[in-house]
PDB file of C-alpha atoms in Angstrom:
ATOM      1  CA  ASP A   1      61.863  45.780 -44.538  1.00 96.00           C
ATOM      2  CA  ILE A   2      61.847  48.793 -46.835  1.00 97.00           C
ATOM      3  CA  VAL A   3      64.611  51.269 -45.976  1.00 98.00           C
ATOM      4  CA  LEU A   4      64.034  55.015 -46.366  1.00 98.00           C
ATOM      5  CA  THR A   5      66.979  57.380 -46.639  1.00 98.00           C
ATOM      6  CA  GLN A   6      66.830  61.105 -45.868  1.00 97.00           C
ATOM      7  CA  SER A   7      69.553  63.723 -45.596  1.00 94.00           C
ATOM      8  CA  PRO A   8      70.100  64.578 -41.910  1.00 95.00           C
ATOM      9  CA  ALA A   9      69.787  68.346 -42.188  1.00 97.00           C
ATOM     10  CA  LEU A  10      68.894  71.222 -44.473  1.00 97.00           C
ATOM     11  CA  ALA A  11      69.377  74.965 -44.008  1.00 97.00           C
ATOM     12  CA  VAL A  12      67.163  77.406 -45.889  1.00 97.00           C
ATOM     13  CA  SER A  13      66.567  81.159 -45.753  1.00 97.00           C
ATOM     14  CA  LEU A  14      63.192  82.608 -44.763  1.00 97.00           C
ATOM     15  CA  GLY A  15      60.928  83.008 -47.762  1.00 97.00           C
ATOM     16  CA  GLN A  16      62.903  80.563 -49.881  1.00 97.00           C
ATOM     17  CA  ARG A  17      62.006  77.059 -51.011  1.00 98.00           C
ATOM     18  CA  ALA A  18      62.969  73.957 -49.036  1.00 98.00           C
ATOM     19  CA  THR A  19      63.111  70.604 -50.787  1.00 98.00           C
ATOM     20  CA  ILE A  20      63.464  67.515 -48.612  1.00 98.00           C
ATOM     21  CA  SER A  21      64.158  64.206 -50.302  1.00 98.00           C
ATOM     22  CA  CYS A  22      63.388  60.620 -49.367  1.00 98.00           C
ATOM     23  CA  LYS A  23      64.673  57.599 -51.269  1.00 98.00           C
ATOM     24  CA  THR A  24      63.501  54.030 -50.750  1.00 98.00           C
ATOM     25  CA  ASN A  25      65.311  50.788 -51.538  1.00 98.00           C
ATOM     26  CA  GLN A  26      62.127  49.284 -53.014  1.00 97.00           C
ATOM     27  CA  ASN A  27      59.305  50.583 -55.147  1.00 98.00           C
ATOM     28  CA  VAL A  28      56.431  51.823 -52.946  1.00 97.00           C
ATOM     29  CA  ASP A  29      53.882  52.208 -55.762  1.00 97.00           C
ATOM     30  CA  TYR A  30      50.873  49.911 -55.847  1.00 95.00           C
ATOM     31  CA  TYR A  31      47.777  50.024 -58.020  1.00 94.00           C
ATOM     32  CA  GLY A  32      48.080  53.681 -58.898  1.00 94.00           C
ATOM     33  CA  ASN A  33      49.045  54.952 -55.447  1.00 95.00           C
ATOM     34  CA  SER A  34      52.440  55.798 -54.030  1.00 97.00           C
ATOM     35  CA  TYR A  35      52.443  54.679 -50.413  1.00 97.00           C
ATOM     36  CA  MET A  36      54.639  57.501 -49.148  1.00 97.00           C
ATOM     37  CA  HIS A  37      53.684  59.920 -46.382  1.00 98.00           C
ATOM     38  CA  TRP A  38      55.312  62.913 -44.701  1.00 98.00           C
ATOM     39  CA  TYR A  39      55.258  64.175 -41.113  1.00 98.00           C
ATOM     40  CA  GLN A  40      56.501  67.244 -39.278  1.00 98.00           C
ATOM     41  CA  GLN A  41      57.749  66.997 -35.703  1.00 98.00           C
ATOM     42  CA  LYS A  42      58.704  69.993 -33.605  1.00 97.00           C
ATOM     43  CA  PRO A  43      60.823  69.547 -30.439  1.00 95.00           C
ATOM     44  CA  GLY A  44      58.793  68.137 -27.563  1.00 95.00           C
ATOM     45  CA  GLN A  45      55.717  67.577 -29.725  1.00 97.00           C
ATOM     46  CA  GLN A  46      54.073  64.654 -31.447  1.00 98.00           C
ATOM     47  CA  PRO A  47      54.447  64.172 -35.200  1.00 98.00           C
ATOM     48  CA  LYS A  48      51.862  65.793 -37.468  1.00 98.00           C
ATOM     49  CA  LEU A  49      50.767  64.365 -40.815  1.00 98.00           C
ATOM     50  CA  LEU A  50      51.495  66.755 -43.690  1.00 98.00           C
ATOM     51  CA  ILE A  51      51.135  64.693 -46.863  1.00 97.00           C
ATOM     52  CA  TYR A  52      49.666  61.260 -47.488  1.00 97.00           C
ATOM     53  CA  LEU A  53      49.929  59.026 -50.541  1.00 96.00           C
ATOM     54  CA  ALA A  54      52.806  61.104 -51.878  1.00 97.00           C
ATOM     55  CA  SER A  55      50.887  64.238 -52.879  1.00 97.00           C
ATOM     56  CA  ASN A  56      47.679  64.639 -50.869  1.00 96.00           C
ATOM     57  CA  LEU A  57      47.613  67.525 -48.402  1.00 97.00           C
ATOM     58  CA  ALA A  58      46.401  66.488 -44.949  1.00 96.00           C
ATOM     59  CA  SER A  59      43.572  68.338 -43.254  1.00 94.00           C
ATOM     60  CA  GLY A  60      44.490  71.813 -42.024  1.00 96.00           C
ATOM     61  CA  ILE A  61      47.944  71.852 -43.631  1.00 97.00           C
ATOM     62  CA  PRO A  62      48.758  75.054 -45.552  1.00 97.00           C
ATOM     63  CA  ALA A  63      49.274  74.881 -49.290  1.00 98.00           C
ATOM     64  CA  ARG A  64      52.911  75.959 -48.823  1.00 98.00           C
ATOM     65  CA  PHE A  65      53.547  72.244 -48.268  1.00 98.00           C
ATOM     66  CA  SER A  66      53.488  69.894 -51.232  1.00 98.00           C
ATOM     67  CA  GLY A  67      54.696  66.413 -52.055  1.00 98.00           C
ATOM     68  CA  ARG A  68      55.606  64.621 -55.204  1.00 98.00           C
ATOM     69  CA  GLY A  69      57.370  61.570 -56.496  1.00 98.00           C
ATOM     70  CA  SER A  70      56.813  57.946 -57.357  1.00 98.00           C
ATOM     71  CA  GLY A  71      58.583  54.615 -57.246  1.00 97.00           C
ATOM     72  CA  THR A  72      61.628  55.112 -55.075  1.00 98.00           C
ATOM     73  CA  ASP A  73      62.168  58.889 -55.130  1.00 98.00           C
ATOM     74  CA  PHE A  74      60.028  61.397 -53.270  1.00 98.00           C
ATOM     75  CA  THR A  75      60.240  65.033 -52.219  1.00 98.00           C
ATOM     76  CA  LEU A  76      58.512  67.293 -49.752  1.00 98.00           C
ATOM     77  CA  THR A  77      58.589  70.972 -50.713  1.00 98.00           C
ATOM     78  CA  ILE A  78      57.906  73.940 -48.469  1.00 98.00           C
ATOM     79  CA  ASP A  79      57.516  77.189 -50.416  1.00 97.00           C
ATOM     80  CA  PRO A  80      57.900  79.731 -49.008  1.00 97.00           C
ATOM     81  CA  VAL A  81      59.590  78.681 -45.776  1.00 98.00           C
ATOM     82  CA  GLU A  82      58.366  80.423 -42.633  1.00 97.00           C
ATOM     83  CA  ALA A  83      60.064  80.612 -39.230  1.00 96.00           C
ATOM     84  CA  ASP A  84      57.493  78.200 -37.760  1.00 96.00           C
ATOM     85  CA  ASP A  85      58.614  75.482 -40.203  1.00 97.00           C
ATOM     86  CA  THR A  86      61.807  74.718 -38.269  1.00 97.00           C
ATOM     87  CA  ALA A  87      61.288  71.082 -37.336  1.00 98.00           C
ATOM     88  CA  THR A  88      62.313  67.555 -38.230  1.00 98.00           C
ATOM     89  CA  TYR A  89      60.541  66.035 -41.222  1.00 98.00           C
ATOM     90  CA  TYR A  90      60.025  62.289 -41.592  1.00 98.00           C
ATOM     91  CA  CYS A  91      58.958  60.258 -44.582  1.00 98.00           C
ATOM     92  CA  GLN A  92      57.151  56.952 -44.070  1.00 98.00           C
ATOM     93  CA  GLN A  93      56.232  54.129 -46.426  1.00 98.00           C
ATOM     94  CA  SER A  94      53.271  51.820 -46.110  1.00 96.00           C
ATOM     95  CA  ARG A  95      53.623  49.764 -49.299  1.00 96.00           C
ATOM     96  CA  ASN A  96      54.746  46.798 -47.205  1.00 94.00           C
ATOM     97  CA  LEU A  97      54.475  45.828 -43.583  1.00 93.00           C
ATOM     98  CA  PRO A  98      56.128  46.852 -41.392  1.00 96.00           C
ATOM     99  CA  PRO A  99      55.525  50.518 -42.104  1.00 97.00           C
ATOM    100  CA  THR A 100      58.933  52.171 -41.865  1.00 98.00           C
ATOM    101  CA  PHE A 101      60.169  55.724 -41.416  1.00 98.00           C
ATOM    102  CA  GLY A 102      63.150  57.611 -42.722  1.00 98.00           C
ATOM    103  CA  GLY A 103      65.699  58.898 -40.240  1.00 98.00           C
ATOM    104  CA  GLY A 104      64.373  62.442 -40.466  1.00 98.00           C
ATOM    105  CA  THR A 105      65.621  65.713 -41.955  1.00 98.00           C
ATOM    106  CA  LYS A 106      66.107  68.619 -39.585  1.00 98.00           C
ATOM    107  CA  LEU A 107      65.145  71.885 -41.263  1.00 98.00           C
ATOM    108  CA  GLU A 108      66.966  74.946 -39.969  1.00 97.00           C
ATOM    109  CA  LEU A 109      66.949  78.581 -40.987  1.00 95.00           C
ATOM    110  CA  LYS A 110      70.061  80.241 -42.339  1.00 92.00           C
TER     111      LYS A 110
ATOM    112  CA  GLU B   1      38.219  67.899 -32.643  1.00 95.00           C
ATOM    113  CA  VAL B   2      40.115  64.612 -32.674  1.00 97.00           C
ATOM    114  CA  GLN B   3      41.856  63.971 -29.366  1.00 98.00           C
ATOM    115  CA  LEU B   4      44.056  61.064 -28.326  1.00 98.00           C
ATOM    116  CA  VAL B   5      45.291  61.005 -24.732  1.00 98.00           C
ATOM    117  CA  GLU B   6      47.790  58.368 -23.619  1.00 98.00           C
ATOM    118  CA  SER B   7      48.392  57.236 -20.058  1.00 98.00           C
ATOM    119  CA  GLY B   8      50.108  54.483 -18.124  1.00 98.00           C
ATOM    120  CA  GLY B   9      53.761  55.222 -18.790  1.00 97.00           C
ATOM    121  CA  GLY B  10      56.520  55.244 -16.221  1.00 98.00           C
ATOM    122  CA  LEU B  11      59.666  53.556 -14.957  1.00 98.00           C
ATOM    123  CA  VAL B  12      59.692  49.751 -15.038  1.00 98.00           C
ATOM    124  CA  GLN B  13      62.379  47.141 -14.450  1.00 98.00           C
ATOM    125  CA  PRO B  14      63.622  44.914 -17.273  1.00 98.00           C
ATOM    126  CA  GLY B  15      61.494  41.803 -17.645  1.00 98.00           C
ATOM    127  CA  ARG B  16      58.426  43.406 -16.074  1.00 98.00           C
ATOM    128  CA  SER B  17      55.152  44.471 -17.700  1.00 98.00           C
ATOM    129  CA  LEU B  18      53.323  47.729 -18.335  1.00 98.00           C
ATOM    130  CA  LYS B  19      49.998  48.574 -19.952  1.00 98.00           C
ATOM    131  CA  LEU B  20      49.389  51.785 -21.856  1.00 98.00           C
ATOM    132  CA  SER B  21      45.971  53.269 -22.557  1.00 98.00           C
ATOM    133  CA  CYS B  22      44.809  55.811 -25.121  1.00 98.00           C
ATOM    134  CA  ALA B  23      41.461  57.562 -24.701  1.00 98.00           C
ATOM    135  CA  ALA B  24      40.009  58.745 -28.003  1.00 98.00           C
ATOM    136  CA  SER B  25      37.377  61.406 -28.648  1.00 98.00           C
ATOM    137  CA  GLY B  26      36.107  63.638 -31.418  1.00 98.00           C
ATOM    138  CA  PHE B  27      35.573  60.879 -34.000  1.00 97.00           C
ATOM    139  CA  THR B  28      33.834  57.534 -34.424  1.00 97.00           C
ATOM    140  CA  PHE B  29      36.502  55.374 -32.774  1.00 98.00           C
ATOM    141  CA  SER B  30      35.032  52.085 -33.965  1.00 97.00           C
ATOM    142  CA  SER B  31      35.393  53.107 -37.619  1.00 96.00           C
ATOM    143  CA  PHE B  32      39.165  53.514 -37.649  1.00 96.00           C
ATOM    144  CA  PRO B  33      42.144  51.202 -37.331  1.00 96.00           C
ATOM    145  CA  MET B  34      44.560  52.401 -34.675  1.00 97.00           C
ATOM    146  CA  ALA B  35      48.265  52.099 -33.988  1.00 98.00           C
ATOM    147  CA  TRP B  36      51.097  52.638 -31.546  1.00 98.00           C
ATOM    148  CA  VAL B  37      54.326  54.273 -32.712  1.00 98.00           C
ATOM    149  CA  ARG B  38      57.357  54.821 -30.491  1.00 98.00           C
ATOM    150  CA  GLN B  39      60.378  57.101 -30.470  1.00 98.00           C
ATOM    151  CA  ALA B  40      63.480  56.361 -28.444  1.00 98.00           C
ATOM    152  CA  PRO B  41      65.190  59.439 -26.946  1.00 96.00           C
ATOM    153  CA  LYS B  42      66.790  61.540 -29.696  1.00 95.00           C
ATOM    154  CA  LYS B  43      65.951  58.855 -32.254  1.00 96.00           C
ATOM    155  CA  GLY B  44      63.503  58.339 -35.111  1.00 96.00           C
ATOM    156  CA  LEU B  45      60.038  56.845 -35.283  1.00 98.00           C
ATOM    157  CA  GLU B  46      59.262  53.126 -35.104  1.00 98.00           C
ATOM    158  CA  TRP B  47      55.877  51.496 -35.704  1.00 98.00           C
ATOM    159  CA  VAL B  48      54.999  49.162 -32.834  1.00 98.00           C
ATOM    160  CA  ALA B  49      51.526  47.748 -33.472  1.00 98.00           C
ATOM    161  CA  SER B  50      48.283  48.180 -35.375  1.00 97.00           C
ATOM    162  CA  ILE B  51      44.750  46.928 -34.854  1.00 97.00           C
ATOM    163  CA  SER B  52      41.795  46.834 -37.220  1.00 95.00           C
ATOM    164  CA  SER B  53      38.666  48.865 -36.546  1.00 95.00           C
ATOM    165  CA  GLY B  54      36.797  45.887 -35.123  1.00 96.00           C
ATOM    166  CA  GLY B  55      39.778  44.515 -33.249  1.00 96.00           C
ATOM    167  CA  GLY B  56      39.943  41.233 -35.119  1.00 96.00           C
ATOM    168  CA  GLY B  57      43.238  41.936 -36.851  1.00 95.00           C
ATOM    169  CA  THR B  58      46.484  42.806 -35.091  1.00 97.00           C
ATOM    170  CA  TYR B  59      49.908  43.418 -36.572  1.00 96.00           C
ATOM    171  CA  TYR B  60      53.392  43.802 -35.090  1.00 98.00           C
ATOM    172  CA  PRO B  61      56.988  44.180 -36.206  1.00 97.00           C
ATOM    173  CA  ASP B  62      59.404  41.399 -35.281  1.00 97.00           C
ATOM    174  CA  SER B  63      60.998  43.592 -32.598  1.00 97.00           C
ATOM    175  CA  VAL B  64      57.921  43.337 -30.327  1.00 98.00           C
ATOM    176  CA  LYS B  65      56.028  40.319 -31.669  1.00 98.00           C
ATOM    177  CA  GLY B  66      55.231  37.901 -28.854  1.00 98.00           C
ATOM    178  CA  ARG B  67      55.921  40.514 -26.167  1.00 98.00           C
ATOM    179  CA  PHE B  68      53.446  43.327 -26.949  1.00 98.00           C
ATOM    180  CA  THR B  69      49.687  43.016 -27.402  1.00 98.00           C
ATOM    181  CA  ILE B  70      47.479  45.708 -28.881  1.00 98.00           C
ATOM    182  CA  SER B  71      43.768  45.717 -28.091  1.00 98.00           C
ATOM    183  CA  ARG B  72      40.803  48.058 -28.105  1.00 98.00           C
ATOM    184  CA  ASP B  73      37.471  48.590 -26.406  1.00 98.00           C
ATOM    185  CA  ASN B  74      35.192  50.306 -28.907  1.00 98.00           C
ATOM    186  CA  ALA B  75      32.474  50.821 -26.290  1.00 98.00           C
ATOM    187  CA  LYS B  76      34.935  52.892 -24.256  1.00 98.00           C
ATOM    188  CA  SER B  77      36.748  54.443 -27.249  1.00 98.00           C
ATOM    189  CA  THR B  78      40.020  53.274 -25.746  1.00 98.00           C
ATOM    190  CA  LEU B  79      43.130  51.691 -27.233  1.00 98.00           C
ATOM    191  CA  TYR B  80      45.589  49.621 -25.198  1.00 98.00           C
ATOM    192  CA  LEU B  81      49.123  48.322 -25.452  1.00 98.00           C
ATOM    193  CA  GLN B  82      50.136  45.515 -23.103  1.00 98.00           C
ATOM    194  CA  MET B  83      53.925  45.336 -22.946  1.00 98.00           C
ATOM    195  CA  ASP B  84      55.499  42.238 -21.396  1.00 98.00           C
ATOM    196  CA  SER B  85      59.110  41.126 -20.967  1.00 98.00           C
ATOM    197  CA  LEU B  86      60.264  44.695 -21.314  1.00 98.00           C
ATOM    198  CA  ARG B  87      63.851  45.405 -22.373  1.00 98.00           C
ATOM    199  CA  SER B  88      66.039  48.479 -22.077  1.00 98.00           C
ATOM    200  CA  GLU B  89      65.669  49.003 -25.835  1.00 97.00           C
ATOM    201  CA  ASP B  90      61.911  49.492 -25.336  1.00 98.00           C
ATOM    202  CA  THR B  91      62.647  52.798 -23.593  1.00 98.00           C
ATOM    203  CA  ALA B  92      60.831  55.411 -25.667  1.00 98.00           C
ATOM    204  CA  SER B  93      57.952  57.807 -25.938  1.00 98.00           C
ATOM    205  CA  TYR B  94      54.915  55.854 -27.063  1.00 98.00           C
ATOM    206  CA  TYR B  95      52.362  57.567 -29.292  1.00 98.00           C
ATOM    207  CA  CYS B  96      48.832  56.450 -29.962  1.00 98.00           C
ATOM    208  CA  ALA B  97      47.832  57.258 -33.543  1.00 98.00           C
ATOM    209  CA  ARG B  98      44.733  57.042 -35.666  1.00 98.00           C
ATOM    210  CA  GLN B  99      45.379  55.144 -38.848  1.00 97.00           C
ATOM    211  CA  GLY B 100      44.074  55.940 -42.298  1.00 89.00           C
ATOM    212  CA  THR B 101      41.344  53.641 -43.545  1.00 82.00           C
ATOM    213  CA  GLY B 102      41.610  51.192 -46.431  1.00 79.00           C
ATOM    214  CA  GLY B 103      44.782  49.557 -45.228  1.00 75.00           C
ATOM    215  CA  LYS B 104      46.885  52.549 -46.180  1.00 82.00           C
ATOM    216  CA  TYR B 105      48.819  52.617 -42.893  1.00 91.00           C
ATOM    217  CA  TYR B 106      49.449  56.312 -42.548  1.00 96.00           C
ATOM    218  CA  PHE B 107      48.819  58.051 -39.228  1.00 97.00           C
ATOM    219  CA  ASP B 108      46.651  61.133 -39.434  1.00 96.00           C
ATOM    220  CA  TYR B 109      46.256  62.060 -35.752  1.00 98.00           C
ATOM    221  CA  TRP B 110      48.667  61.475 -32.890  1.00 98.00           C
ATOM    222  CA  GLY B 111      48.462  61.733 -29.134  1.00 98.00           C
ATOM    223  CA  GLN B 112      50.976  63.749 -27.134  1.00 98.00           C
ATOM    224  CA  GLY B 113      52.857  60.605 -26.161  1.00 98.00           C
ATOM    225  CA  VAL B 114      53.740  58.850 -22.931  1.00 98.00           C
ATOM    226  CA  MET B 115      57.250  58.002 -21.748  1.00 98.00           C
ATOM    227  CA  VAL B 116      58.240  54.457 -20.876  1.00 98.00           C
ATOM    228  CA  THR B 117      61.636  53.934 -19.222  1.00 98.00           C
ATOM    229  CA  VAL B 118      62.930  50.401 -18.779  1.00 98.00           C
ATOM    230  CA  SER B 119      65.754  50.376 -16.270  1.00 97.00           C
ATOM    231  CA  SER B 120      66.849  48.638 -13.097  1.00 96.00           C
TER     232      SER B 120
END
């Protein structure tokens, strides 16, 4: 199985940029696509898709969220951070079955 | 508006069975592959099962293969998860999720989740 590694927590000030990283132990690129996706989960709620295929914004997601990367290194950027962005962020790969998730990065405000 | 509503969770003894349902609305259910994803208390996300749009293809991780069965009824726009031989480590919130098309295995809409507790 492909393993995804995320830092456990990140603290950012309101209005600043948050950069959340996700590293995989295998290349998740395939035929021109990077099979990396990002989700936001607030306490007591279901996950919400933010970014799919590394850089595509999901429906209804504000442009403050963006994703980039390829191969084994990926980032989710939130710029500027708003109070409502406090949540846990998960990356997920789907290059190979089983689809696997990172352990999550908890974003907090300074 | 896409809606996914799970039901059927609860407390069950180890070794027993439970069947979850997910009622879908707001989209053409028969056009999308679907999945179940679970989250143990205070833990991360784990994919549990996927099924193709027509129901002919099913996929599982090793952790549940042979014990869990995913199925769907496109006429009723409902997804199911039959869970047999339940273990304490199956205790989790179970989410029904719509899967992206084209075999891309991302999950673009999620239900609110249903809790399954396996304990004697």
